[in-house]
């Protein structure tokens, strides 16, 4: 397993990008769910 990962360093880049994207998606979803209602005073 360790040798397999050592022979394929691009997997770490893909994994990092996947985690980054998942984190940003989760942040957007949580922000949408917790969005306070905007009360217009017009």
Tab-separated table of C-alpha atoms in Angstrom, residues 2-28:
chain	number	residue	atom	x	y	z
A	2	UNK	CA	2.724	2.460	1.010
A	3	UNK	CA	4.799	1.638	-2.085
A	4	UNK	CA	1.652	1.923	-4.242
A	5	UNK	CA	1.015	5.445	-2.901
A	6	UNK	CA	4.687	6.354	-3.311
A	7	UNK	CA	4.548	5.331	-6.984
A	8	UNK	CA	1.429	7.470	-7.559
A	9	UNK	CA	1.980	10.951	-6.062
A	10	UNK	CA	-0.860	12.470	-8.163
A	11	UNK	CA	-3.369	10.624	-5.966
A	12	UNK	CA	-2.537	13.046	-3.127
A	13	UNK	CA	-3.336	16.017	-5.410
A	14	UNK	CA	-6.650	14.443	-6.484
A	15	UNK	CA	-7.480	13.592	-2.869
A	16	UNK	CA	-6.625	17.133	-1.734
A	17	UNK	CA	-8.807	18.685	-4.461
A	18	UNK	CA	-11.670	16.304	-3.627
A	19	UNK	CA	-11.500	17.218	0.082
A	20	UNK	CA	-11.323	20.908	-0.808
A	21	UNK	CA	-14.392	20.663	-3.062
A	22	UNK	CA	-16.334	18.616	-0.495
A	23	UNK	CA	-15.504	21.198	2.179
A	24	UNK	CA	-16.665	24.123	0.055
A	25	UNK	CA	-19.870	22.286	-0.934
A	26	UNK	CA	-20.584	21.499	2.718
A	27	UNK	CA	-19.978	25.148	3.663
A	28	UNK	CA	-22.401	26.364	0.966
